[in-house]
Short mmCIF file of C-alpha atoms in Angstrom, two decimals:
data_model
loop_
_atom_site.label_atom_id
_atom_site.label_comp_id
_atom_site.label_asym_id
_atom_site.label_seq_id
_atom_site.Cartn_x
_atom_site.Cartn_y
_atom_site.Cartn_z
CA UNK A 158 -0.27 0.68 0.10
CA UNK A 159 1.57 3.67 -0.81
CA UNK A 160 0.07 5.97 0.89
CA UNK A 161 -0.52 9.55 -0.36
CA UNK A 162 -0.79 11.66 2.71
CA UNK A 163 -2.99 15.31 2.03
CA UNK A 164 -3.24 18.34 5.18
CA UNK A 165 -7.42 18.80 4.23
CA UNK A 166 -10.21 16.73 2.71
CA UNK A 167 -10.42 19.70 0.39
CA UNK A 168 -7.10 18.85 -0.43
CA UNK A 169 -7.07 15.10 -1.11
CA UNK A 170 -10.35 15.38 -3.00
CA UNK A 171 -9.22 18.03 -5.24
CA UNK A 172 -6.22 15.78 -5.57
CA UNK A 173 -8.71 12.70 -6.75
CA UNK A 174 -11.16 15.38 -9.13
CA UNK A 175 -7.81 16.53 -11.37
CA UNK A 176 -6.68 12.82 -11.33
CA UNK A 177 -10.35 11.81 -13.62
CA UNK A 178 -9.28 11.43 -17.24
CA UNK A 179 -6.53 8.68 -15.48
CA UNK A 180 -6.80 8.00 -11.98
CA UNK A 181 -3.67 7.96 -9.75
CA UNK A 182 -5.00 6.29 -6.61
CA UNK A 183 -7.39 3.93 -6.51
CA UNK A 184 -9.42 4.46 -3.39
CA UNK A 185 -10.04 7.98 -1.38
CA UNK A 186 -10.66 8.12 2.10
CA UNK A 187 -11.29 12.09 3.39
CA UNK A 188 -14.38 13.74 5.10
CA UNK A 189 -18.44 13.23 4.15
CA UNK A 190 -18.82 16.78 2.78
CA UNK A 191 -14.99 16.72 0.55
CA UNK A 192 -16.88 13.24 -0.86
CA UNK A 193 -19.85 14.34 -1.97
CA UNK A 194 -17.72 17.24 -4.37
CA UNK A 195 -16.04 14.29 -5.39
CA UNK A 196 -19.44 11.99 -6.09
CA UNK A 197 -21.21 15.57 -7.96
CA UNK A 198 -18.26 14.90 -10.43
CA UNK A 199 -18.34 11.38 -10.90
CA UNK A 200 -15.48 10.19 -9.93
CA UNK A 201 -16.03 7.09 -7.33
CA UNK A 202 -17.19 3.09 -8.70
CA UNK A 203 -20.28 1.68 -7.15
CA UNK A 204 -19.20 -0.22 -4.61
CA UNK A 205 -20.06 -4.26 -5.16
CA UNK A 206 -21.26 -5.74 -1.64
CA UNK A 207 -19.98 -8.77 -2.86
CA UNK A 208 -16.58 -7.83 -3.20
CA UNK A 209 -16.12 -5.84 -0.32
CA UNK A 210 -18.08 -7.84 2.06
CA UNK A 211 -18.10 -5.88 5.19
CA UNK A 212 -20.61 -3.79 3.46
CA UNK A 213 -23.37 -5.99 4.87
CA UNK A 214 -22.58 -5.15 8.62
CA UNK A 215 -22.46 -1.77 8.50
CA UNK A 216 -25.10 0.92 10.24
CA UNK A 217 -27.41 1.72 7.86
CA UNK A 218 -26.18 5.55 7.49
CA UNK A 219 -23.10 4.54 7.29
CA UNK A 220 -23.63 3.45 3.25
CA UNK A 221 -24.54 6.41 0.98
CA UNK A 222 -27.50 6.70 -1.07
CA UNK A 223 -26.18 5.92 -4.48
CA UNK A 224 -23.69 3.12 -3.21
CA UNK A 225 -20.61 4.83 -3.63
CA UNK A 226 -19.22 5.22 -0.89
CA UNK A 227 -19.24 4.43 3.04
CA UNK A 228 -18.66 5.79 6.06
CA UNK A 229 -15.35 3.99 8.20
CA UNK A 230 -15.82 5.24 11.36
CA UNK A 231 -17.22 8.62 12.93
CA UNK A 232 -16.72 11.95 15.37
CA UNK A 233 -19.75 13.78 16.86
CA UNK A 234 -19.44 17.45 17.20
CA UNK A 235 -18.51 17.98 20.08
CA UNK A 236 -18.26 20.74 23.10
CA UNK A 237 -14.23 20.25 24.59
CA UNK A 238 -13.37 22.68 27.39
CA UNK A 239 -10.76 22.93 29.88
CA UNK A 240 -12.21 21.96 33.74
CA UNK A 241 -9.18 23.45 35.94
CA UNK A 242 -10.39 26.57 33.97
CA UNK A 243 -13.82 26.73 34.63
CA UNK A 244 -13.28 25.29 38.18
CA UNK A 245 -11.04 28.39 39.04
CA UNK A 246 -13.45 30.87 37.24
CA UNK A 247 -16.83 29.54 38.66
CA UNK A 248 -18.28 28.84 35.21
CA UNK A 249 -21.43 26.14 35.03
CA UNK A 250 -19.36 23.48 32.49
CA UNK A 251 -21.33 23.83 29.01
CA UNK A 252 -24.14 21.32 28.11
CA UNK A 253 -25.82 23.08 25.15
CA UNK A 254 -24.74 24.84 22.14
CA UNK A 255 -26.08 28.24 23.34
CA UNK A 256 -23.09 28.20 26.25
CA UNK A 257 -20.87 29.21 23.74
CA UNK A 258 -22.47 32.98 23.72
CA UNK A 259 -22.17 33.57 27.23
CA UNK A 260 -20.82 37.00 28.20
CA UNK A 261 -18.29 35.90 30.53
CA UNK A 262 -16.87 33.35 27.64
CA UNK A 263 -15.93 36.72 25.53
CA UNK A 264 -11.78 35.79 24.18
CA UNK A 265 -11.78 32.40 24.80
CA UNK A 266 -14.30 30.35 22.37
CA UNK A 267 -12.61 28.22 19.35
CA UNK A 268 -14.53 28.30 16.81
CA UNK A 269 -13.16 26.34 13.03
CA UNK A 270 -14.16 28.92 10.24
CA UNK A 271 -17.16 27.84 7.97
CA UNK A 272 -14.90 26.70 5.52
CA UNK A 273 -14.30 23.58 7.86
CA UNK A 274 -16.72 20.81 8.46
CA UNK A 275 -16.68 21.84 12.02
CA UNK A 276 -17.15 25.15 11.61
CA UNK A 277 -20.29 24.48 9.06
CA UNK A 278 -21.99 22.15 10.86
CA UNK A 279 -21.46 25.17 13.57
CA UNK A 280 -22.96 27.58 11.54
CA UNK A 281 -26.16 25.23 10.76
CA UNK A 282 -26.73 24.97 14.53
CA UNK A 283 -26.74 28.52 15.23
CA UNK A 284 -28.94 28.95 12.55
CA UNK A 285 -31.53 26.61 13.73
CA UNK A 286 -31.03 28.24 17.30
CA UNK A 287 -32.34 31.67 15.32
CA UNK A 288 -34.83 30.06 13.41
CA UNK A 289 -33.28 29.10 11.00
CA UNK A 290 -31.63 26.26 8.71
CA UNK A 291 -30.28 24.66 6.46
CA UNK A 292 -32.15 26.16 3.63
CA UNK A 293 -32.21 29.01 5.83
CA UNK A 294 -28.74 30.25 6.48
CA UNK A 295 -28.88 33.85 7.69
CA UNK A 296 -29.59 33.89 11.36
CA UNK A 297 -26.91 31.18 11.54
CA UNK A 298 -24.64 34.05 10.41
CA UNK A 299 -26.00 36.22 13.01
CA UNK A 300 -25.30 34.55 15.62
CA UNK A 301 -21.96 34.09 14.68
CA UNK A 302 -21.21 37.88 15.16
CA UNK A 303 -22.48 38.24 18.08
CA UNK A 304 -20.51 35.16 19.10
CA UNK A 305 -17.48 36.54 17.37
CA UNK A 306 -16.17 38.62 20.32
CA UNK A 307 -16.25 35.80 22.45
CA UNK A 308 -13.55 34.21 19.60
CA UNK A 309 -9.78 34.12 19.83
CA UNK A 310 -9.19 31.48 17.30
CA UNK A 311 -10.66 30.27 13.99
CA UNK A 312 -8.29 27.13 13.72
CA UNK A 313 -9.00 24.12 11.36
CA UNK A 314 -6.80 21.99 13.26
CA UNK A 315 -6.89 20.23 16.95
CA UNK A 316 -3.46 20.42 17.88
CA UNK A 317 -3.31 24.49 18.09
CA UNK A 318 -6.67 23.79 19.71
CA UNK A 319 -4.75 22.02 22.85
CA UNK A 320 -1.68 23.95 22.44
CA UNK A 321 -4.13 27.41 23.10
CA UNK A 322 -5.49 25.24 26.29
CA UNK A 323 -2.72 24.31 27.67
CA UNK A 324 -1.59 27.64 27.76
CA UNK A 325 -5.05 28.23 28.94
CA UNK A 326 -5.23 31.23 26.60
CA UNK A 327 -8.80 28.88 25.26
CA UNK A 328 -11.22 27.65 27.96
CA UNK A 329 -13.43 26.04 25.23
CA UNK A 330 -13.38 25.10 21.73
CA UNK A 331 -15.74 23.27 18.97
CA UNK A 332 -14.41 19.91 17.34
CA UNK A 333 -14.81 16.44 16.39
CA UNK A 334 -15.76 14.46 20.00
CA UNK A 335 -12.02 11.81 18.83
CA UNK A 336 -10.47 14.94 18.52
CA UNK A 337 -11.34 16.26 22.04
CA UNK A 338 -10.21 12.46 23.45
CA UNK A 339 -6.99 12.53 21.91
CA UNK A 340 -6.13 16.41 23.83
CA UNK A 341 -7.42 14.91 26.91
CA UNK A 342 -4.61 12.19 26.40
CA UNK A 343 -1.57 14.29 25.96
CA UNK A 344 -2.65 15.55 29.46
CA UNK A 345 -4.59 18.56 29.16
CA UNK A 346 -7.32 18.64 31.64
CA UNK A 347 -9.90 19.09 28.92
CA UNK A 348 -13.49 17.26 29.17
CA UNK A 349 -16.23 16.40 25.98
CA UNK A 350 -19.64 17.62 26.26
CA UNK A 351 -21.71 16.35 23.15
CA UNK A 352 -24.78 18.36 23.51
CA UNK A 353 -27.84 18.13 21.42
CA UNK A 354 -28.81 17.45 18.52
CA UNK A 355 -26.28 15.92 17.42
CA UNK A 356 -23.71 16.03 14.31
CA UNK A 357 -22.09 13.14 13.35
CA UNK A 358 -19.05 14.13 11.28
CA UNK A 359 -18.47 11.03 9.02
CA UNK A 360 -15.36 9.85 7.56
CA UNK A 361 -15.73 8.09 3.81
CA UNK A 362 -14.04 5.97 1.40
CA UNK A 363 -15.10 5.18 -1.34
CA UNK A 364 -13.79 3.52 -4.75
CA UNK A 365 -12.33 5.53 -7.81
CA UNK A 366 -14.17 4.51 -10.72
CA UNK A 367 -10.81 3.55 -13.74
CA UNK A 368 -8.32 2.98 -10.93
CA UNK A 369 -5.00 1.21 -11.63
CA UNK A 370 -5.81 -1.84 -8.94
CA UNK A 371 -9.45 -1.94 -8.60
CA UNK A 372 -9.26 -5.51 -7.06
CA UNK A 373 -6.55 -4.56 -5.07
CA UNK A 374 -8.57 -1.55 -3.74
CA UNK A 375 -11.75 -3.45 -2.60
CA UNK A 376 -9.29 -5.31 -0.60
CA UNK A 377 -8.13 -2.07 1.26
CA UNK A 378 -11.88 -1.05 1.29
CA UNK A 379 -13.22 -4.22 3.03
CA UNK A 380 -10.17 -3.61 5.38
CA UNK A 381 -10.95 -0.12 6.20
CA UNK A 382 -14.06 -0.87 7.23
CA UNK A 383 -12.98 -4.54 8.95
CA UNK A 384 -13.99 -4.78 12.96
CA UNK A 385 -10.35 -4.75 13.50
CA UNK A 386 -9.63 -1.09 12.04
CA UNK A 387 -12.74 0.52 13.50
CA UNK A 388 -12.50 -1.27 16.58
CA UNK A 389 -8.66 -0.38 16.56
CA UNK A 390 -9.85 3.20 16.04
CA UNK A 391 -12.20 3.66 18.30
CA UNK A 392 -10.09 2.37 21.55
CA UNK A 393 -6.00 4.88 19.89
CA UNK A 394 -9.11 7.78 18.75
CA UNK A 395 -12.00 7.68 20.10
CA UNK A 396 -13.71 7.15 16.43
CA UNK A 397 -17.37 6.15 16.81
CA UNK A 398 -16.97 2.39 14.28
CA UNK A 399 -19.99 2.55 11.22
CA UNK A 400 -19.64 -1.10 11.56
CA UNK A 401 -22.17 -3.03 13.50
CA UNK A 402 -20.14 -6.03 14.66
CA UNK A 403 -16.86 -4.25 15.57
CA UNK A 404 -16.40 -4.91 19.33
CA UNK A 405 -15.30 -2.33 21.79
CA UNK A 406 -13.35 -2.26 24.46
CA UNK A 407 -14.04 -0.65 27.77
CA UNK A 408 -12.23 2.17 27.92
CA UNK A 409 -14.00 2.67 24.22
CA UNK A 410 -17.25 2.76 24.99
CA UNK A 411 -17.09 5.61 27.46
CA UNK A 412 -16.12 8.16 24.49
CA UNK A 413 -17.37 6.60 21.43
CA UNK A 414 -21.33 5.43 20.25
CA UNK A 415 -22.20 1.61 20.43
CA UNK A 416 -25.11 -0.19 19.10
CA UNK A 417 -27.94 1.75 17.30
CA UNK A 418 -27.35 5.17 18.73
CA UNK A 419 -25.28 6.04 15.52
CA UNK A 420 -28.57 6.28 14.12
CA UNK A 421 -29.48 8.84 16.19
CA UNK A 422 -27.34 11.32 14.88
#
């Protein structure tokens, strides 16, 4: 296997689309929103469940309706907050998306930009909070304008979130729950909350149409969505596995969604 790494999902899909006439890669894996851009460009082949046999074990929501991709694992949009800072300042721990607008948090909030998956989902939720939604996004921008004075950074990486949390420059952030657990694993005293409604941010994989190694692509995709790989991701990164038959440890169960829970996101 040769890995072709890129820094962002946008770069991954842009590379795959650029190779549309003569593909150089077999399998693409990236965030859902970026993957959908590839679907719009028609660069993915239909997945054959007879050859990618683990497809039968995937949660219903994991299978893209047009059959050209599958959710491998998922993060859930979460609030990550610095427990010690909240305790020292006497702040009530966050429980809802509206908590991001609390005036005492001025200058200590991190929200990704709307060009980022998590930032886009936050914008959608802000729109819903203001009486709008996906079809009426203006209330979301109005709420984003209100929360802007609270924001210390609009970063797209959990590494920078960890750095700002460690220095106590930031007290609270919006990002994926898996990243929150990863930051906590580095010894930074954060906790992770998933407010309702909960938004899923899946990582999707698909086989490129006209791939140079189609048979190998099917084997690799089947492995990526197998129980062993997804159990490892749950244990190591706190990613929710989309394979219904995947077994996770007791430690991982505290961090990921299991059973029927993913279908309610």
